[in-house]
CSV table of C-alpha atoms in Angstrom, one decimal:
chain,number,residue,atom,x,y,z
A,1,MET,CA,156.6,-2.0,-4.9
A,2,TYR,CA,155.5,1.6,-5.0
A,3,PRO,CA,152.1,2.5,-6.3
A,4,THR,CA,152.0,4.2,-9.7
A,5,HIS,CA,150.0,7.3,-10.1
A,6,ARG,CA,148.6,8.2,-13.4
A,7,PHE,CA,147.0,11.6,-14.4
A,8,SER,CA,144.6,11.8,-17.2
A,9,GLY,CA,143.9,15.1,-19.1
A,10,SER,CA,146.2,18.1,-18.7
A,11,SER,CA,149.1,17.7,-16.3
A,12,VAL,CA,150.5,20.5,-14.1
A,13,CYS,CA,154.1,20.7,-13.3
A,14,MET,CA,155.0,23.1,-10.4
A,15,ARG,CA,158.6,24.0,-9.6
A,16,GLU,CA,159.7,26.1,-6.6
A,17,SER,CA,163.2,27.7,-6.3
A,18,PHE,CA,165.1,27.8,-3.0
A,19,CYS,CA,168.0,30.0,-1.8
A,20,PRO,CA,171.2,27.9,-2.3
A,21,LYS,CA,172.6,29.5,0.9
A,22,CYS,CA,169.8,29.3,3.5
A,23,GLY,CA,167.2,27.2,1.8
A,24,ALA,CA,164.5,29.8,2.0
A,25,PRO,CA,162.1,30.2,-0.9
A,26,SER,CA,163.6,32.4,-3.6
A,27,GLU,CA,162.4,33.4,-7.0
A,28,GLU,CA,165.9,33.1,-8.4
A,29,GLY,CA,169.3,32.7,-6.8
A,30,LEU,CA,169.9,34.1,-3.3
A,31,CYS,CA,166.9,35.3,-1.3
A,32,PRO,CA,166.6,39.0,-0.4
A,33,ARG,CA,168.0,38.5,3.1
A,34,CYS,CA,171.1,36.6,1.9
A,35,MET,CA,171.6,39.2,-0.9
A,36,VAL,CA,171.5,42.0,1.8
A,37,ASP,CA,173.9,40.1,4.0
A,38,ALA,CA,176.3,39.6,1.1
A,39,THR,CA,176.2,43.3,0.1
A,40,GLU,CA,178.4,46.0,1.6
A,41,TRP,CA,175.7,48.7,1.2
A,42,LEU,CA,177.2,51.4,3.5
A,43,VAL,CA,180.8,52.5,3.5
A,44,CYS,CA,181.9,55.5,5.6
A,45,GLU,CA,185.4,57.1,5.4
A,46,PRO,CA,186.5,57.4,9.0
A,47,ARG,CA,188.3,60.8,8.6
A,48,VAL,CA,187.9,63.8,6.4
A,49,THR,CA,190.4,66.7,6.3
A,50,GLN,CA,189.3,70.2,5.3
A,51,VAL,CA,191.6,73.2,4.9
A,52,VAL,CA,189.9,76.4,6.1
A,53,CYS,CA,191.0,80.0,6.3
A,54,PRO,CA,190.8,81.2,10.0
A,55,SER,CA,190.3,84.8,8.9
A,56,CYS,CA,187.4,84.7,6.4
A,57,GLY,CA,186.2,81.1,6.6
A,58,SER,CA,186.8,80.2,3.0
A,59,VAL,CA,187.7,76.6,2.2
A,60,LYS,CA,190.3,75.0,0.0
A,61,GLN,CA,189.0,72.4,-2.5
A,62,ALA,CA,191.0,70.7,-5.2
A,63,GLY,CA,193.8,73.2,-4.6
A,64,ALA,CA,191.6,76.3,-5.1
A,65,TRP,CA,190.1,78.6,-2.5
A,66,THR,CA,186.3,79.1,-2.4
A,67,ASP,CA,184.1,81.4,-0.4
A,68,VAL,CA,181.6,79.5,1.6
A,69,GLU,CA,178.1,80.9,2.4
A,70,GLN,CA,177.2,77.9,4.6
A,71,ASP,CA,176.8,78.0,8.4
A,72,PRO,CA,179.7,76.1,10.0
A,73,ALA,CA,177.3,73.4,11.3
A,74,ASP,CA,175.9,73.0,7.7
A,75,LEU,CA,179.5,72.8,6.4
A,76,SER,CA,180.3,70.0,8.9
A,77,ALA,CA,177.3,68.1,7.9
A,78,ALA,CA,178.1,68.4,4.2
A,79,LEU,CA,181.7,67.2,4.8
A,80,ALA,CA,180.3,64.2,6.8
A,81,MET,CA,177.9,63.5,3.9
A,82,SER,CA,180.9,63.5,1.5
A,83,ALA,CA,182.4,60.6,3.5
A,84,VAL,CA,179.3,58.5,3.3
A,85,HIS,CA,178.9,56.1,0.3
A,86,VAL,CA,175.7,54.1,-0.1
A,87,HIS,CA,175.1,51.2,-2.6
A,88,GLU,CA,173.3,52.3,-5.7
A,89,ASP,CA,170.5,49.7,-5.2
A,90,VAL,CA,169.4,51.3,-1.9
A,91,THR,CA,166.1,53.3,-2.2
A,92,ASP,CA,164.0,55.4,0.1
A,93,LEU,CA,167.3,56.7,1.6
A,94,ALA,CA,167.2,58.8,4.8
A,95,ILE,CA,170.3,60.1,6.5
A,96,ALA,CA,170.6,61.9,9.8
A,97,ILE,CA,173.8,63.6,11.0
A,98,GLU,CA,174.6,64.9,14.5
A,99,THR,CA,177.9,66.7,15.2
A,100,HIS,CA,179.8,67.8,18.2
A,101,GLU,CA,183.2,69.4,18.6
A,102,PRO,CA,185.6,67.8,21.1
A,103,SER,CA,188.3,70.4,20.2
A,104,PRO,CA,188.6,73.6,18.1
A,105,ASN,CA,190.3,71.7,15.3
A,106,ARG,CA,188.1,68.6,15.3
A,107,THR,CA,184.4,67.8,14.7
A,108,VAL,CA,182.9,64.3,15.1
A,109,ALA,CA,179.8,63.4,13.1
A,110,ALA,CA,177.5,60.5,14.0
A,111,VAL,CA,175.7,59.4,10.8
A,112,SER,CA,172.5,57.3,10.9
A,113,VAL,CA,171.5,55.8,7.5
A,114,ARG,CA,168.2,54.0,6.7
A,115,GLY,CA,166.8,52.8,3.4
A,116,THR,CA,165.4,49.9,1.5
A,117,LEU,CA,167.5,47.2,-0.2
A,118,TYR,CA,166.1,44.4,-2.3
A,119,GLY,CA,162.7,44.9,-0.6
A,120,LEU,CA,164.1,44.8,3.0
A,121,VAL,CA,164.6,47.8,5.3
A,122,VAL,CA,168.3,48.3,6.2
A,123,GLU,CA,169.8,50.7,8.7
A,124,ASP,CA,173.2,51.3,10.2
A,125,THR,CA,175.3,54.0,11.8
A,126,CYS,CA,178.9,55.2,11.3
A,127,ARG,CA,181.3,57.8,12.7
A,128,VAL,CA,183.2,60.4,10.7
A,129,GLU,CA,185.9,62.6,12.1
A,130,ILE,CA,186.4,66.0,10.5
A,131,ALA,CA,189.9,67.5,10.9
A,132,TRP,CA,190.1,71.3,10.3
A,133,LYS,CA,193.4,72.4,9.0
A,134,LYS,CA,193.9,76.2,9.4
A,135,GLU,CA,195.7,78.0,6.5
A,136,GLN,CA,195.4,81.6,5.5
A,137,CYS,CA,193.8,81.9,2.1
A,138,ASP,CA,195.2,83.7,-1.0
A,139,ARG,CA,193.1,86.8,-0.5
A,140,CYS,CA,193.7,87.2,3.3
A,141,SER,CA,197.4,86.5,2.8
A,142,ARG,CA,197.6,89.3,0.3
A,143,TYR,CA,195.4,91.6,2.3
A,144,SER,CA,197.3,91.1,5.6
A,145,GLY,CA,200.6,91.6,3.7
A,146,GLY,CA,199.4,94.9,2.3
A,147,TYR,CA,199.6,93.6,-1.3
A,148,TYR,CA,198.0,95.6,-4.1
A,149,GLU,CA,198.2,95.6,-7.9
A,150,ALA,CA,196.9,99.0,-8.6
A,151,VAL,CA,196.2,102.4,-7.1
A,152,LEU,CA,193.5,104.7,-8.3
A,153,GLN,CA,194.3,108.4,-7.9
A,154,VAL,CA,191.0,110.4,-8.0
A,155,ARG,CA,191.7,114.0,-8.7
A,156,ALA,CA,189.8,116.9,-10.4
A,157,ALA,CA,190.8,119.6,-12.9
A,158,ASP,CA,191.7,122.9,-11.3
A,159,ARG,CA,189.9,122.0,-8.0
A,160,LYS,CA,189.7,119.5,-5.3
A,161,PRO,CA,186.9,116.9,-5.5
A,162,ASP,CA,184.1,117.7,-3.1
A,163,VAL,CA,182.7,115.5,-0.4
A,164,TYR,CA,180.0,114.1,-2.6
A,165,GLU,CA,182.5,113.0,-5.3
A,166,LEU,CA,184.8,111.5,-2.7
A,167,GLU,CA,182.0,109.5,-1.1
A,168,LYS,CA,180.7,108.5,-4.5
A,169,ALA,CA,184.1,107.2,-5.6
A,170,ALA,CA,184.6,105.2,-2.4
A,171,HIS,CA,181.0,103.7,-2.7
A,172,ILE,CA,181.7,102.7,-6.4
A,173,ALA,CA,184.9,100.9,-5.2
A,174,ASP,CA,183.0,99.0,-2.5
A,175,ALA,CA,180.1,98.1,-4.8
A,176,SER,CA,182.5,96.9,-7.5
A,177,GLU,CA,184.5,94.8,-5.0
A,178,GLU,CA,181.2,93.1,-3.9
A,179,GLU,CA,180.2,92.5,-7.5
A,180,LEU,CA,183.5,90.8,-8.6
A,181,GLN,CA,183.8,88.7,-5.5
A,182,ALA,CA,180.2,87.5,-5.9
A,183,SER,CA,181.2,86.4,-9.4
A,184,GLY,CA,184.1,84.4,-8.1
A,185,ASP,CA,187.0,86.9,-8.4
A,186,ARG,CA,188.5,86.4,-4.9
A,187,LEU,CA,191.5,88.7,-5.4
A,188,ALA,CA,189.3,91.7,-6.2
A,189,PHE,CA,189.5,93.5,-2.9
A,190,VAL,CA,189.9,97.1,-1.8
A,191,LEU,CA,193.0,97.2,0.5
A,192,LYS,CA,192.5,100.8,1.7
A,193,VAL,CA,191.2,104.2,0.8
A,194,ASP,CA,193.2,107.3,1.7
A,195,GLU,CA,191.9,110.8,1.5
A,196,HIS,CA,194.2,113.7,1.4
A,197,ARG,CA,194.3,117.3,0.2
A,198,ASP,CA,194.3,116.6,-3.5
A,199,GLY,CA,191.6,113.9,-3.6
A,200,LEU,CA,191.4,110.2,-3.0
A,201,ASP,CA,193.8,107.2,-3.4
A,202,ILE,CA,192.1,103.7,-3.6
A,203,PHE,CA,194.5,100.7,-3.4
A,204,VAL,CA,193.0,97.5,-4.9
A,205,GLY,CA,194.2,93.9,-5.1
A,206,SER,CA,193.6,93.3,-8.8
A,207,GLN,CA,193.9,95.3,-12.1
A,208,HIS,CA,190.5,93.8,-13.1
A,209,LEU,CA,188.9,95.6,-10.2
A,210,ALA,CA,190.9,98.8,-10.8
A,211,ASP,CA,189.7,98.9,-14.4
A,212,LEU,CA,186.1,98.4,-13.4
A,213,VAL,CA,186.2,101.0,-10.7
A,214,SER,CA,187.9,103.6,-13.0
A,215,ARG,CA,185.4,103.1,-15.8
A,216,SER,CA,182.5,103.3,-13.3
A,217,ILE,CA,183.7,106.5,-11.7
A,218,VAL,CA,184.2,108.2,-15.0
A,219,GLN,CA,180.8,107.1,-16.2
A,220,GLU,CA,179.1,108.3,-13.0
A,221,LEU,CA,181.1,111.5,-12.3
A,222,GLY,CA,182.5,112.4,-15.7
A,223,GLY,CA,186.1,113.0,-16.7
A,224,LYS,CA,188.7,110.5,-18.0
A,225,TYR,CA,191.4,108.2,-16.8
A,226,SER,CA,194.8,106.9,-18.0
A,227,THR,CA,197.0,104.0,-16.8
A,228,HIS,CA,200.7,104.1,-15.9
A,229,PRO,CA,202.3,100.6,-15.3
A,230,LYS,CA,205.5,100.2,-13.3
A,231,LEU,CA,207.6,97.0,-13.2
A,232,VAL,CA,207.9,95.9,-9.5
A,233,GLY,CA,209.5,92.4,-9.8
A,234,GLU,CA,209.0,88.9,-11.1
A,235,ARG,CA,207.2,85.8,-9.9
A,236,ASP,CA,207.6,82.3,-11.5
A,237,GLY,CA,209.3,84.0,-14.5
A,238,ARG,CA,206.4,86.4,-15.0
A,239,LYS,CA,206.9,90.1,-14.8
A,240,LEU,CA,204.8,91.8,-12.1
A,241,TYR,CA,203.5,95.4,-12.7
A,242,ARG,CA,201.8,97.8,-10.4
A,243,VAL,CA,199.6,100.2,-12.2
A,244,THR,CA,198.5,103.7,-11.4
A,245,TYR,CA,195.1,104.7,-12.7
A,246,ALA,CA,195.1,108.5,-12.9
A,247,ILE,CA,191.4,109.5,-12.8
A,248,ARG,CA,190.8,113.2,-13.6
A,249,LEU,CA,187.3,114.5,-12.9
A,250,PRO,CA,186.2,117.5,-14.9
A,251,CYS,CA,186.4,121.1,-13.7
A,252,TYR,CA,182.6,120.9,-13.2
A,253,GLN,CA,180.4,118.2,-11.8
A,254,LYS,CA,177.2,116.9,-13.3
A,255,GLY,CA,174.5,119.1,-11.9
A,256,ASP,CA,176.7,122.2,-11.5
A,257,VAL,CA,174.9,125.4,-12.4
A,258,VAL,CA,177.3,128.0,-13.9
A,259,LEU,CA,176.9,131.6,-15.1
A,260,MET,CA,177.8,131.6,-18.8
A,261,GLY,CA,177.7,135.2,-20.0
A,262,LYS,CA,174.4,136.4,-18.8
A,263,ARG,CA,172.7,132.9,-18.7
A,264,TYR,CA,172.6,130.3,-16.0
A,265,CYS,CA,173.2,126.8,-17.4
A,266,GLU,CA,173.2,123.4,-15.8
A,267,ILE,CA,176.0,121.0,-16.7
A,268,ARG,CA,174.4,117.7,-17.7
A,269,ASP,CA,177.5,115.9,-18.9
A,270,MET,CA,181.2,116.4,-19.7
A,271,GLU,CA,183.1,114.2,-22.0
A,272,LYS,CA,186.1,114.6,-24.3
A,273,ASN,CA,186.5,118.4,-23.8
A,274,GLN,CA,182.8,118.9,-24.5
A,275,MET,CA,180.0,120.0,-22.1
A,276,ARG,CA,176.4,119.1,-22.5
A,277,ILE,CA,174.5,122.0,-20.9
A,278,PHE,CA,170.8,122.8,-20.2
A,279,ASP,CA,169.9,126.5,-20.5
A,280,LEU,CA,167.8,127.4,-17.4
A,281,ARG,CA,166.3,130.5,-19.2
A,282,ASP,CA,164.7,128.8,-22.2
A,283,GLY,CA,165.0,125.1,-21.4
A,284,THR,CA,167.1,124.2,-24.4
A,285,MET,CA,170.0,121.7,-24.5
A,286,ARG,CA,173.2,122.2,-26.4
A,287,THR,CA,176.8,121.1,-26.5
A,288,VAL,CA,179.7,123.5,-26.1
A,289,ARG,CA,183.4,123.3,-25.7
A,290,GLU,CA,184.7,122.7,-22.2
A,291,ASP,CA,185.4,126.1,-20.5
A,292,CYS,CA,186.4,126.1,-16.9
A,293,SER,CA,186.4,129.9,-16.6
A,294,ASN,CA,182.6,130.1,-16.0
A,295,ARG,CA,181.6,130.8,-12.5
A,296,PRO,CA,179.7,128.0,-10.7
A,297,ILE,CA,177.0,129.0,-8.2
A,298,GLY,CA,176.1,125.5,-6.8
A,299,ASN,CA,174.8,122.1,-7.7
A,300,VAL,CA,171.2,121.1,-8.3
A,301,ARG,CA,171.4,118.4,-5.6
A,302,ASP,CA,171.8,121.2,-3.0
A,303,ALA,CA,168.8,123.3,-4.3
A,304,GLU,CA,166.2,124.6,-1.9
A,305,ASN,CA,162.4,124.2,-2.2
A,306,CYS,CA,160.5,127.5,-2.5
A,307,LEU,CA,156.8,128.1,-2.6
A,308,CYS,CA,155.4,129.9,-5.7
A,309,ALA,CA,153.1,132.7,-4.3
A,310,TYR,CA,151.9,134.1,-7.6
A,311,ILE,CA,152.3,134.2,-11.4
A,312,ASP,CA,152.3,137.6,-13.1
A,313,GLY,CA,152.9,137.0,-16.8
A,314,PRO,CA,156.6,136.2,-17.4
A,315,VAL,CA,157.4,136.8,-13.7
A,316,ALA,CA,156.8,134.5,-10.7
A,317,GLY,CA,156.8,135.5,-7.0
A,318,ILE,CA,158.4,132.9,-4.8
A,319,LEU,CA,158.8,132.9,-1.0
A,320,ASP,CA,162.5,132.9,0.1
A,321,PRO,CA,162.8,130.3,2.9
A,322,ALA,CA,165.7,132.2,4.4
A,323,THR,CA,164.0,135.6,4.8
A,324,TYR,CA,160.3,134.8,4.3
A,325,THR,CA,160.1,137.6,1.8
A,326,THR,CA,158.7,137.3,-1.8
A,327,ARG,CA,161.4,137.4,-4.5
A,328,GLU,CA,160.6,137.7,-8.2
A,329,VAL,CA,162.1,135.3,-10.8
A,330,ALA,CA,161.6,134.6,-14.5
A,331,ALA,CA,158.7,132.2,-14.9
A,332,SER,CA,160.3,130.2,-17.7
A,333,PRO,CA,157.8,128.0,-19.6
A,334,TRP,CA,159.8,124.8,-19.0
A,335,LEU,CA,159.3,125.2,-15.2
A,336,HIS,CA,155.5,124.8,-15.5
A,337,LEU,CA,155.0,127.0,-12.4
A,338,ALA,CA,151.6,127.5,-10.8
A,339,GLU,CA,150.5,129.3,-7.7
A,340,GLY,CA,150.9,127.1,-4.6
A,341,SER,CA,153.4,124.8,-6.3
A,342,TYR,CA,157.1,124.4,-5.3
A,343,VAL,CA,160.2,125.2,-7.3
A,344,ARG,CA,163.8,124.3,-6.5
A,345,VAL,CA,166.3,127.2,-6.5
A,346,LEU,CA,170.0,127.9,-6.0
A,347,ARG,CA,171.4,131.1,-4.6
A,348,ASP,CA,173.8,133.3,-6.5
A,349,ALA,CA,175.3,135.1,-3.6
A,350,GLU,CA,177.4,137.4,-5.7
A,351,HIS,CA,174.4,138.9,-7.5
A,352,ASN,CA,171.9,138.2,-4.7
A,353,ARG,CA,169.6,136.2,-7.0
A,354,LEU,CA,167.5,133.1,-6.7
A,355,VAL,CA,168.0,130.8,-9.7
A,356,PRO,CA,165.2,128.3,-10.4
A,357,VAL,CA,166.6,124.9,-11.4
A,358,GLY,CA,163.4,122.8,-11.7
């Protein structure tokens, strides 16, 4: 017969859980070790294929081309990361990736993964192969094939655009190309820029870019533009047009100084057959109808600096930098001349005059 134990007062009942798989102490169900062993916490896809353009390095994702700013090594690491799938319960995750290229079209990534799962440290490694598939992207394909949707013809009324205008127009085209491509418009490219005796022809890959460049040129240099579409074929049942943007710069540039009657005036703006002029005698601004018959003497951006030697009432003596002689000019109040100060002038060779412009 077994002895009987009796407890007086409060009795304490203690229960301890055990892992049903290994028998180790467990708060409830499987112990952490058995839970880890039963969980597939790391899965790595053995192979990743990436389509890349050999010309510009852009990549194709979900059927669309995207420009990539990453270094090739960083891109390889990112692709390897996309093949690594870690269980959602893993915390304190740390991943290290080392890559090497056994061939030009293949990169192998060694991936080391470490973390905490159910309170236990887990770590493992896997190998991901990245296959690079070379394919020319939509932009490079069009560019190399000489494709363009529009041509911008930059001309000027009754004259040829000067070097400044031609360089400015080409710069606007390049800046607009960068702006649109940065915003994601991959087909906004400048195919080529041709200069000839009448002006400039700019061939561009999209009408969006052509419209932006045309508006920017007119805003910066004045003038106007018109569009002339021409049907060139069909693609997938859609009519394809090639558009000519005829940009006509005004007969004068912004900053041109012209002799209007007996007064020298600076052209400040030209728009819709109107000229906004600044009278260099009295410093007033007014608007007049466009008149290309006035004689230009130069542009203010080409003005020379001259030293003001003296002021004598309405007359100022300035030192001509070409002859080192003193020349007298009108000391217009708007110039705010003072002895020892500098003034910018243009030369009217026909009348042998120096014209202060500011």
